[in-house]
């Protein structure tokens, strides 16, 4: 079985020969600008140039002194020439559609061939990478062929060796390393022709990548030190291919260049590392994608994406996306998105959107959105939206939204402010209702209630006692209410409550349900009086009332209605509300 896997892997590798270069870019470096800078910061100069050219600069602020003061007068000069004058030729640059990428490159080196061997379908090149100024050999420099996607690193002596299969009219080797300017050398098929310097027409083309995958713990674990050095040396190169296959990140059909290639189809037997996917990627255990993923990504355990996901992403355990997600994510444990979520997240344990949610989250345990939610969150335990909720939260226990403009359904619903609806046992709005009412009615002469929520829907907790030597009643219950705000002074409250009655014994279950409407008159801030009619529906587990001595013997008045074994009658209530 092992030999069969190796044979399959080799066959898949041989299929990976057709590559296409990245798409064309606008020539931001050729745009002409006119400026007269006097005693201005380098950072401000770059900002004004980018505004004039309608592009952005990307650079490592630790390597470029942004606070340095410069004087520079240019008239209708290409941006590349302005940069050369601004940085005295010590900065290299690449460009893409939106960015000019600056890279500190004060040093220069060259490729010195040592041995060139050709045979049938074989081309072998070895040599050294040498610093032009010092003459010293340069170690850990990347030497690669962009079209064939083959590469290596120089050893401690600056030595490299590359072997190419197939017939090639020419081989173009490029050497790259941090703080050095790229250099290229062309080798023709005839060994009688001396290798010559090569002016790469694509040398100013580049792609902006962040090393987020390499900086993650999972990236450090699965990627070799050589792969990480390669990514530092070649930060802005990108190629597209129709297919790649990997056994592990270090054993790929694209070798160490796998992290610089976007594939239409990517097959990773155990796991793989690519620049991105523009089609389908399948990993037996995991997929590591440095850039964006489009269409479909499947993994037995986890997917980790350094850019954005647009399509369907399915993992047995975890989906982790450093950018945004658009589409559908399904994970056995959790899906973690550092950007926005536009679509669906379904996980066995939890979903996290570190920015905004526009869609649906479904989780067995919890859903978390660090900013606003527009859509639906459904969880077995808790839903959390750290900013505005415009949609729905449904949970078995807890819902929280800083600003609830939607609907919450759960045992406990919390919000800092709310213009929406919260339906649950406990509804608390920090800047909403915290009203305490003291009232009396036809049955119990002393009652107190706490109302929490907002005018749309509030929860009522109530308790009462009928003070009498011969007709005591103890009661407690809860309910829901809605306030119809007429103006700043008057409002009408519609409330539905259910309460249990204690008449000296727990042997009987006595329940009283009340629907009441009260007219509220606000006297001043903090004090309101109210009163109005109610309809009562009473039920008891025993047909014959049997209250203890000293407790009320007759709850139901003589004038009442019989409704399916329950007793109904009209009543009233009146009281005051504070806070």
Coordinates of C-alpha atoms in Angstrom, one line a residue:
X1 CA 0.0 0.0 0.0
X2 CA 2.8 2.4 0.9
X3 CA 4.5 1.7 -2.5
X4 CA 1.3 2.4 -4.3
X5 CA 0.9 5.8 -2.6
X6 CA 4.4 6.7 -3.5
X7 CA 3.8 5.8 -7.2
X8 CA 0.5 7.7 -7.2
X9 CA 2.3 10.7 -5.7
X10 CA 5.1 10.6 -8.4
X11 CA 2.5 10.4 -11.2
X12 CA 0.6 13.3 -9.8
X13 CA 3.8 15.3 -9.6
X14 CA 4.6 14.7 -13.3
X15 CA 1.2 16.2 -14.2
X16 CA 2.2 19.5 -12.6
X17 CA 4.2 21.0 -15.5
X18 CA 1.8 23.6 -17.0
X19 CA 1.9 27.0 -15.3
X20 CA 0.6 30.4 -16.1
X21 CA 2.0 33.6 -14.7
X22 CA 0.0 36.1 -12.6
X23 CA -2.4 38.5 -14.2
X24 CA -1.1 41.8 -15.7
X25 CA -0.9 44.8 -13.4
X26 CA -1.3 48.5 -14.0
X27 CA 2.0 50.3 -14.1
X28 CA 1.8 52.4 -10.9
X29 CA 5.6 52.8 -10.9
X30 CA 5.4 54.5 -14.3
X31 CA 2.9 57.1 -13.3
X32 CA 4.3 60.6 -13.4
X33 CA 4.1 62.9 -10.4
X34 CA 5.1 66.5 -9.7
X35 CA 6.0 67.7 -6.2
X36 CA 8.1 70.1 -4.3
X37 CA 8.8 68.7 -0.9
X38 CA 10.6 70.9 1.6
X39 CA 11.5 69.7 5.1
X40 CA 8.8 66.9 5.1
X41 CA 8.7 63.5 6.8
X42 CA 9.3 60.5 4.6
X43 CA 6.0 59.0 5.8
X44 CA 4.1 62.2 4.7
X45 CA 5.9 62.2 1.3
X46 CA 4.9 58.6 0.6
X47 CA 1.3 59.4 1.6
X48 CA 1.1 62.3 -0.8
X49 CA 2.6 60.3 -3.7
X50 CA 0.2 57.5 -3.1
X51 CA -2.8 59.9 -3.1
X52 CA -1.6 61.5 -6.4
X53 CA -1.1 58.1 -8.0
X54 CA -4.3 56.5 -6.6
X55 CA -2.5 53.5 -5.1
X56 CA -1.1 52.5 -1.7
X57 CA 2.4 51.8 -0.4
X58 CA 3.2 48.7 1.6
X59 CA 6.4 48.4 3.6
X60 CA 7.9 47.4 6.9
X61 CA 7.9 50.5 9.0
X62 CA 10.8 49.1 11.1
X63 CA 13.1 49.1 8.1
X64 CA 12.2 52.5 6.6
X65 CA 12.8 55.6 8.7
X66 CA 9.4 57.4 8.2
X67 CA 10.3 60.3 10.5
X68 CA 13.4 61.3 8.4
X69 CA 13.2 64.8 7.0
X70 CA 13.7 65.2 3.2
X71 CA 13.8 67.9 0.5
X72 CA 12.8 66.7 -2.9
X73 CA 11.7 68.6 -6.1
X74 CA 10.4 66.5 -9.0
X75 CA 8.5 67.5 -12.1
X76 CA 6.6 64.9 -14.2
X77 CA 8.9 62.2 -13.0
X78 CA 8.0 58.4 -12.9
X79 CA 7.2 57.1 -9.4
X80 CA 10.1 54.6 -9.6
X81 CA 12.6 57.4 -10.2
X82 CA 11.2 59.4 -7.4
X83 CA 11.6 56.4 -5.1
X84 CA 15.2 55.9 -6.2
X85 CA 16.0 59.6 -5.4
X86 CA 14.0 59.4 -2.1
X87 CA 15.8 56.3 -0.8
X88 CA 19.1 56.7 -2.6
X89 CA 18.7 53.4 -4.5
X90 CA 18.5 51.4 -1.2
X91 CA 14.9 50.3 -1.6
X92 CA 13.6 47.7 -4.1
X93 CA 10.0 47.7 -5.2
X94 CA 7.2 45.5 -6.6
X95 CA 3.8 46.5 -7.8
X96 CA 0.3 45.0 -8.2
X97 CA -3.1 46.4 -8.9
X98 CA -3.4 48.5 -5.7
X99 CA 0.0 48.5 -4.1
X100 CA 3.6 49.5 -4.6
X101 CA 5.5 47.2 -2.2
X102 CA 8.8 48.7 -0.8
X103 CA 11.5 46.4 0.4
X104 CA 14.8 47.5 2.0
X105 CA 17.5 46.2 -0.3
X106 CA 20.8 48.0 0.3
X107 CA 23.0 45.0 -0.7
X108 CA 23.6 43.5 -4.1
X109 CA 24.8 40.0 -5.1
X110 CA 25.3 37.9 -8.2
X111 CA 25.0 34.3 -9.4
X112 CA 28.4 32.7 -10.2
X113 CA 27.9 29.3 -12.1
X114 CA 30.3 26.6 -11.1
X115 CA 29.1 23.7 -13.2
X116 CA 26.6 23.4 -16.1
X117 CA 25.8 20.0 -17.4
X118 CA 23.3 19.0 -20.1
X119 CA 22.1 15.6 -21.2
X120 CA 18.9 14.2 -22.7
X121 CA 16.0 15.8 -20.9
X122 CA 18.4 16.9 -18.1
X123 CA 19.9 20.2 -17.2
X124 CA 22.1 20.6 -14.1
X125 CA 23.3 23.9 -12.8
X126 CA 25.3 24.5 -9.7
X127 CA 27.3 27.5 -8.4
X128 CA 27.5 30.2 -5.8
X129 CA 25.7 33.4 -4.8
X130 CA 28.2 36.1 -4.0
X131 CA 27.9 39.5 -2.4
X132 CA 29.2 42.0 -5.0
X133 CA 30.7 44.5 -2.5
X134 CA 32.4 42.1 -0.1
X135 CA 33.0 39.1 -2.4
X136 CA 31.7 36.8 0.4
X137 CA 29.5 33.8 -0.3
X138 CA 25.8 34.4 0.7
X139 CA 24.1 31.7 2.7
X140 CA 20.4 30.9 2.8
X141 CA 19.7 32.8 -0.4
X142 CA 16.8 31.5 -2.5
X143 CA 17.7 30.4 -6.0
X144 CA 14.8 29.6 -8.2
X145 CA 13.3 29.3 -11.7
X146 CA 10.0 31.1 -11.8
X147 CA 8.5 29.3 -14.8
X148 CA 9.4 25.8 -13.7
X149 CA 8.7 26.5 -10.0
X150 CA 11.9 24.8 -8.8
X151 CA 14.0 26.3 -6.1
X152 CA 16.7 25.7 -3.4
X153 CA 18.5 27.5 -0.7
X154 CA 22.3 28.1 -0.7
X155 CA 24.2 26.3 2.0
X156 CA 26.6 27.8 4.6
X157 CA 29.2 28.2 1.8
X158 CA 26.7 30.0 -0.5
X159 CA 26.6 26.9 -2.8
X160 CA 23.5 25.8 -4.7
X161 CA 22.6 23.0 -7.1
X162 CA 19.4 22.6 -9.2
X163 CA 18.4 19.9 -11.6
X164 CA 15.8 20.4 -14.3
X165 CA 14.1 17.7 -16.4
X166 CA 12.7 18.1 -19.8
X167 CA 13.7 20.1 -22.9
X168 CA 14.2 23.8 -22.2
X169 CA 15.5 26.5 -24.6
X170 CA 16.6 28.5 -21.6
X171 CA 16.7 28.4 -17.9
X172 CA 16.4 31.7 -16.0
X173 CA 17.7 31.6 -12.4
X174 CA 16.8 34.3 -9.9
X175 CA 18.4 34.8 -6.6
X176 CA 16.6 36.6 -3.7
X177 CA 17.3 37.3 -0.1
X178 CA 16.1 39.8 2.5
X179 CA 18.0 43.1 2.3
X180 CA 19.4 42.2 -1.2
X181 CA 18.2 43.3 -4.6
X182 CA 17.0 40.4 -6.8
X183 CA 19.4 39.3 -9.5
X184 CA 18.8 37.0 -12.5
X185 CA 21.0 35.0 -14.9
X186 CA 19.9 33.2 -18.1
X187 CA 21.3 29.9 -19.2
X188 CA 20.7 28.8 -22.8
X189 CA 20.4 25.2 -23.7
X190 CA 23.8 25.1 -25.3
X191 CA 26.6 25.0 -22.7
X192 CA 28.9 26.6 -25.2
X193 CA 27.1 29.9 -24.7
X194 CA 28.2 31.8 -21.6
X195 CA 25.4 32.6 -19.1
X196 CA 24.3 36.2 -19.3
X197 CA 22.6 38.7 -17.0
X198 CA 18.9 38.7 -17.5
X199 CA 16.5 41.7 -17.2
X200 CA 13.3 40.1 -16.0
X201 CA 10.4 41.9 -17.6
X202 CA 8.3 40.9 -14.6
X203 CA 10.7 42.0 -12.0
X204 CA 8.5 44.8 -10.8
X205 CA 5.4 42.7 -10.6
X206 CA 4.5 41.5 -7.1
X207 CA 1.8 40.3 -4.8
X208 CA 1.2 41.5 -1.3
X209 CA 1.3 38.7 1.3
X210 CA 1.4 38.7 5.0
X211 CA 3.2 35.9 6.8
X212 CA 0.2 35.2 9.1
X213 CA 0.3 31.4 8.5
X214 CA 4.0 31.2 9.3
X215 CA 3.5 33.2 12.5
X216 CA 0.7 30.9 13.8
X217 CA 1.7 28.1 16.0
X218 CA 0.3 25.6 13.6
X219 CA 2.4 27.1 10.8
X220 CA 5.6 26.9 12.9
X221 CA 4.9 23.3 13.6
X222 CA 4.2 22.1 10.1
X223 CA 6.4 24.3 8.0
X224 CA 10.2 23.6 7.9
X225 CA 12.7 26.4 8.6
X226 CA 13.7 26.2 4.9
X227 CA 10.2 27.0 3.9
X228 CA 9.9 29.9 6.3
X229 CA 13.3 31.3 5.0
X230 CA 12.0 30.9 1.5
X231 CA 8.9 33.0 2.2
X232 CA 11.1 35.7 3.8
X233 CA 13.4 35.8 0.8
X234 CA 10.7 35.7 -1.9
X235 CA 7.8 37.7 -0.3
X236 CA 6.1 39.1 -3.4
X237 CA 6.3 36.3 -6.1
X238 CA 3.1 34.5 -7.1
X239 CA 2.3 32.0 -9.9
X240 CA -0.8 30.1 -10.9
X241 CA -1.0 26.4 -11.9
X242 CA -3.8 24.0 -12.8
X243 CA -2.8 21.3 -10.3
X244 CA -0.6 20.4 -7.4
X245 CA -0.2 17.4 -5.1
X246 CA 1.4 17.1 -1.7
X247 CA 2.2 14.3 0.7
X248 CA 3.1 16.9 3.4
X249 CA 4.0 20.6 3.1
X250 CA 7.7 19.6 2.6
X251 CA 6.9 16.9 -0.1
X252 CA 5.1 18.8 -2.8
X253 CA 5.0 18.7 -6.6
X254 CA 6.1 22.4 -6.4
X255 CA 8.8 21.8 -3.7
X256 CA 9.6 24.7 -1.6
X257 CA 7.8 27.0 -4.1
X258 CA 4.4 25.6 -3.0
X259 CA 3.8 28.6 -0.8
X260 CA 4.1 30.9 -3.8
X261 CA 1.6 29.1 -6.1
X262 CA -2.2 29.4 -6.4
X263 CA -3.7 26.2 -7.8
X264 CA -7.0 25.3 -9.5
X265 CA -6.9 21.8 -8.0
X266 CA -4.9 21.0 -4.9
X267 CA -4.7 17.4 -3.5
X268 CA -2.9 16.9 -0.2
X269 CA -2.7 13.3 0.9
X270 CA -1.8 14.2 4.5
X271 CA -1.5 18.0 4.3
X272 CA -0.3 20.8 2.0
X273 CA 0.9 24.4 2.0
X274 CA -0.1 26.7 -0.9
X275 CA -0.4 30.4 -1.8
X276 CA -4.1 29.9 -2.3
X277 CA -6.8 28.0 -4.2
X278 CA -8.9 29.1 -7.1
X279 CA -11.0 25.9 -7.5
X280 CA -10.9 22.8 -5.3
X281 CA -8.6 21.7 -2.5
X282 CA -8.8 18.4 -0.6
X283 CA -6.6 17.4 2.3
X284 CA -6.6 14.1 4.1
X285 CA -5.7 15.8 7.4
X286 CA -5.1 19.5 6.8
X287 CA -4.8 22.4 4.3
X288 CA -2.6 25.5 4.9
X289 CA -3.3 28.3 2.4
X290 CA -1.2 31.5 2.6
X291 CA -3.6 33.6 0.6
X292 CA -7.2 33.4 -0.6
X293 CA -9.4 30.3 -1.2
X294 CA -12.2 30.2 -3.7
X295 CA -14.9 27.7 -4.4
X296 CA -14.2 24.6 -2.2
X297 CA -11.8 23.5 0.5
X298 CA -12.2 20.1 2.3
X299 CA -10.0 18.7 5.2
X300 CA -10.3 15.7 7.5
X301 CA -9.1 17.8 10.4
X302 CA -8.5 21.5 9.8
X303 CA -8.3 24.3 7.2
X304 CA -6.1 27.3 7.9
X305 CA -6.3 30.2 5.5
X306 CA -4.2 33.4 5.7
X307 CA -6.5 35.4 3.4
X308 CA -10.2 35.3 2.5
X309 CA -12.5 32.4 1.8
X310 CA -15.2 32.7 -0.9
X311 CA -17.1 29.4 -1.3
X312 CA -17.5 26.3 0.8
X313 CA -15.1 25.3 3.6
X314 CA -15.6 22.0 5.4
X315 CA -13.3 20.5 8.1
X316 CA -13.7 17.6 10.5
X317 CA -12.5 19.8 13.4
X318 CA -11.5 23.5 12.7
X319 CA -11.8 26.1 10.1
X320 CA -9.5 29.1 10.7
X321 CA -9.5 32.1 8.4
X322 CA -7.3 35.2 9.0
X323 CA -9.4 37.3 6.6
X324 CA -13.1 37.3 5.8
X325 CA -15.5 34.5 4.8
X326 CA -18.2 34.5 2.1
X327 CA -20.2 31.4 1.7
X328 CA -20.6 28.3 3.9
X329 CA -18.4 27.0 6.6
X330 CA -19.0 23.6 8.3
X331 CA -16.8 22.3 11.2
X332 CA -17.0 19.5 13.7
X333 CA -15.6 21.8 16.4
X334 CA -15.4 25.4 15.5
X335 CA -14.9 28.0 12.7
X336 CA -12.8 31.0 13.6
X337 CA -12.9 34.1 11.3
X338 CA -10.8 37.2 12.0
X339 CA -12.7 39.3 9.4
X340 CA -16.3 39.5 8.3
X341 CA -18.7 36.6 7.8
X342 CA -21.1 36.8 4.9
X343 CA -23.0 33.5 4.8
X344 CA -23.4 30.5 7.0
X345 CA -21.3 29.0 9.8
X346 CA -22.3 25.6 11.2
X347 CA -20.2 24.1 14.0
X348 CA -20.6 21.4 16.6
X349 CA -19.1 23.5 19.3
X350 CA -18.8 27.2 18.4
X351 CA -18.4 29.9 15.7
X352 CA -16.4 33.1 16.0
X353 CA -16.7 36.2 13.7
X354 CA -14.1 38.8 14.9
X355 CA -15.7 41.5 12.7
X356 CA -19.3 41.7 11.4
X357 CA -21.8 38.9 10.7
X358 CA -24.2 39.1 7.8
X359 CA -25.8 35.7 7.6
X360 CA -26.3 32.8 10.1
X361 CA -24.4 31.1 12.8
X362 CA -25.5 27.7 14.2
X363 CA -23.5 26.0 17.0
X364 CA -24.0 23.3 19.6
X365 CA -22.4 25.5 22.3
X366 CA -21.9 29.2 21.4
X367 CA -21.7 31.8 18.7
X368 CA -19.6 35.0 19.1
X369 CA -19.6 38.0 16.8
X370 CA -17.2 40.7 18.0
X371 CA -19.0 43.5 16.1
X372 CA -22.5 43.7 14.6
X373 CA -24.8 40.9 13.6
X374 CA -27.3 41.0 10.8
X375 CA -29.0 37.7 10.4
X376 CA -29.5 34.9 12.9
X377 CA -27.5 33.2 15.7
X378 CA -28.7 29.8 17.0
X379 CA -26.8 28.1 19.9
X380 CA -27.4 25.4 22.5
X381 CA -26.0 27.6 25.3
X382 CA -25.1 31.2 24.3
X383 CA -25.0 33.8 21.6
X384 CA -23.0 37.0 21.9
X385 CA -22.9 40.1 19.7
X386 CA -20.6 42.7 21.0
X387 CA -22.2 45.6 19.1
X388 CA -25.5 45.9 17.3
X389 CA -27.9 43.0 16.7
X390 CA -30.1 43.5 13.7
X391 CA -31.7 40.0 13.4
X392 CA -32.3 37.2 15.8
X393 CA -30.6 35.3 18.6
X394 CA -32.0 32.0 19.8
X395 CA -30.3 30.0 22.6
X396 CA -31.0 27.5 25.3
X397 CA -29.5 29.7 28.0
X398 CA -28.1 33.2 27.3
X399 CA -28.2 35.9 24.6
X400 CA -26.3 39.1 24.8
X401 CA -26.2 42.1 22.4
X402 CA -24.8 45.5 23.3
X403 CA -27.5 47.2 21.2
X404 CA -30.5 45.0 20.5
X405 CA -32.4 46.1 17.5
X406 CA -33.8 42.6 16.7
X407 CA -35.2 39.7 18.6
X408 CA -33.8 37.6 21.4
X409 CA -35.3 34.3 22.5
X410 CA -33.6 32.5 25.5
X411 CA -33.8 31.8 29.2
X412 CA -31.7 34.9 29.9
X413 CA -31.5 37.9 27.5
X414 CA -29.1 40.7 28.2
X415 CA -28.5 44.0 26.4
X416 CA -26.9 47.4 27.2
X417 CA -29.6 49.2 25.1
X418 CA -32.6 47.8 23.2
X419 CA -35.2 49.0 20.7
X420 CA -36.0 45.4 19.8
X421 CA -37.7 42.5 21.6
X422 CA -36.3 40.1 24.2
X423 CA -38.4 37.0 25.1
X424 CA -37.3 34.9 28.1
X425 CA -37.5 34.3 31.8
X426 CA -35.0 37.1 32.5
X427 CA -34.7 40.1 30.2
X428 CA -32.3 42.7 31.4
X429 CA -31.5 45.9 29.5
X430 CA -28.8 48.1 31.2
X431 CA -30.3 51.3 29.8
X432 CA -33.8 50.0 29.7
X433 CA -36.6 49.3 32.3
X434 CA -35.7 48.8 35.9
X435 CA -39.1 49.6 37.3
X436 CA -40.5 48.7 40.7
X437 CA -44.3 48.9 41.2
X438 CA -46.3 48.7 44.4
X439 CA -50.0 47.9 43.8
X440 CA -53.2 46.4 45.1
X441 CA -56.0 44.5 43.4
X442 CA -59.3 42.9 44.2
X443 CA -57.7 39.7 45.7
X444 CA -54.3 40.7 47.3
X445 CA -54.0 44.0 49.0
X446 CA -50.2 44.3 48.9
X447 CA -48.1 43.5 45.8
X448 CA -44.7 44.4 44.5
X449 CA -43.3 43.8 41.0
X450 CA -40.0 44.3 39.1
X451 CA -40.1 45.0 35.4
X452 CA -37.0 44.6 33.2
X453 CA -36.6 45.0 29.5
X454 CA -38.0 47.8 27.3
X455 CA -41.3 49.1 26.2
X456 CA -41.6 46.6 23.4
X457 CA -41.4 43.6 25.8
X458 CA -40.5 43.5 29.4
X459 CA -40.4 40.7 32.0
X460 CA -42.4 41.0 35.2
X461 CA -41.4 39.3 38.5
X462 CA -44.0 39.8 41.2
X463 CA -44.9 38.8 44.7
X464 CA -47.7 39.7 47.1
X465 CA -49.4 39.1 50.4
X466 CA -52.9 39.7 51.5
X467 CA -52.7 41.1 55.0
X468 CA -55.6 39.8 57.0
X469 CA -56.1 37.7 60.1
X470 CA -58.7 35.5 58.5
X471 CA -58.0 35.8 54.7
X472 CA -54.2 35.5 54.2
X473 CA -52.8 34.9 50.8
X474 CA -49.2 34.5 49.6
X475 CA -48.4 34.8 46.0
X476 CA -45.5 34.9 43.5
X477 CA -45.1 34.7 39.8
X478 CA -43.9 36.2 36.6
X479 CA -45.2 37.6 33.3
X480 CA -44.6 39.7 30.2
X481 CA -45.8 43.2 29.3
X482 CA -45.8 45.8 26.5
X483 CA -46.2 49.5 26.9
X484 CA -48.1 51.6 24.3
X485 CA -46.5 55.0 24.6
X486 CA -49.1 57.7 23.9
X487 CA -47.0 60.7 24.8
X488 CA -44.5 61.8 27.4
X489 CA -47.2 61.7 30.1
X490 CA -49.6 58.9 29.3
X491 CA -49.1 55.3 28.3
X492 CA -51.1 52.1 28.4
X493 CA -49.6 48.8 29.6
X494 CA -50.8 45.4 28.5
X495 CA -49.6 42.6 30.8
X496 CA -50.0 38.9 31.1
X497 CA -48.9 37.3 34.4
X498 CA -49.2 33.8 36.0
X499 CA -48.8 33.4 39.7
X500 CA -49.1 30.6 42.3
X501 CA -51.2 31.1 45.4
X502 CA -50.3 29.7 48.8
X503 CA -53.3 29.1 51.1
X504 CA -51.6 27.3 54.0
X505 CA -50.8 24.0 52.3
X506 CA -48.5 22.8 49.4
X507 CA -50.8 19.8 48.8
X508 CA -52.9 21.8 46.3
X509 CA -51.8 23.6 43.2
X510 CA -53.6 26.9 42.7
X511 CA -52.7 29.1 39.8
X512 CA -54.0 32.5 38.9
X513 CA -53.5 34.0 35.4
X514 CA -54.2 37.7 34.9
X515 CA -54.5 39.8 31.7
X516 CA -54.6 43.4 32.7
X517 CA -54.4 46.8 31.0
X518 CA -53.4 49.8 33.1
X519 CA -53.4 53.5 32.2
X520 CA -50.1 55.1 33.4
X521 CA -49.9 58.8 34.3
X522 CA -46.3 60.1 34.7
X523 CA -46.3 62.7 37.5
X524 CA -42.6 63.4 37.1
X525 CA -39.4 61.5 36.3
X526 CA -39.3 58.5 38.7
X527 CA -42.9 58.4 39.8
X528 CA -46.0 57.1 37.9
X529 CA -49.5 56.2 39.1
X530 CA -51.5 53.6 37.3
X531 CA -54.8 51.7 37.4
X532 CA -57.1 49.6 35.2
X533 CA -59.2 46.5 34.7
X534 CA -58.1 42.9 34.6
X535 CA -59.5 39.5 33.7
X536 CA -58.6 36.6 36.0
X537 CA -58.5 32.9 35.2
X538 CA -58.1 30.6 38.2
X539 CA -57.4 26.9 38.3
X540 CA -57.0 24.5 41.2
X541 CA -55.9 20.8 41.4
X542 CA -58.8 20.1 43.7
X543 CA -62.5 20.7 43.0
X544 CA -63.3 21.7 46.6
X545 CA -61.4 24.6 48.1
X546 CA -59.7 23.6 51.4
X547 CA -57.6 26.5 52.8
X548 CA -55.9 26.3 56.1
X549 CA -57.2 28.2 59.1
X550 CA -56.5 32.0 58.8
X551 CA -56.1 31.8 55.0
X552 CA -58.7 33.0 52.5
X553 CA -61.4 30.4 52.1
X554 CA -63.0 31.6 48.9
X555 CA -60.8 32.8 46.0
X556 CA -63.4 32.9 43.3
X557 CA -66.1 35.5 43.7
X558 CA -69.8 34.5 43.4
X559 CA -70.1 36.2 40.0
X560 CA -67.8 34.4 37.7
X561 CA -67.6 32.3 34.5
X562 CA -66.8 28.6 34.2
X563 CA -64.3 28.0 31.3
X564 CA -63.2 24.4 30.7
X565 CA -63.0 23.7 34.5
X566 CA -61.4 27.0 35.3
X567 CA -63.0 30.1 36.9
X568 CA -62.9 33.5 35.3
X569 CA -63.9 36.9 36.5
X570 CA -63.3 40.6 36.1
X571 CA -61.0 42.5 38.5
X572 CA -58.9 45.6 38.9
X573 CA -55.5 46.9 40.0
X574 CA -54.0 50.2 41.0
X575 CA -50.7 51.4 42.2
X576 CA -47.5 53.4 41.7
X577 CA -44.3 52.8 39.8
X578 CA -40.9 54.2 40.8
X579 CA -37.7 54.4 38.7

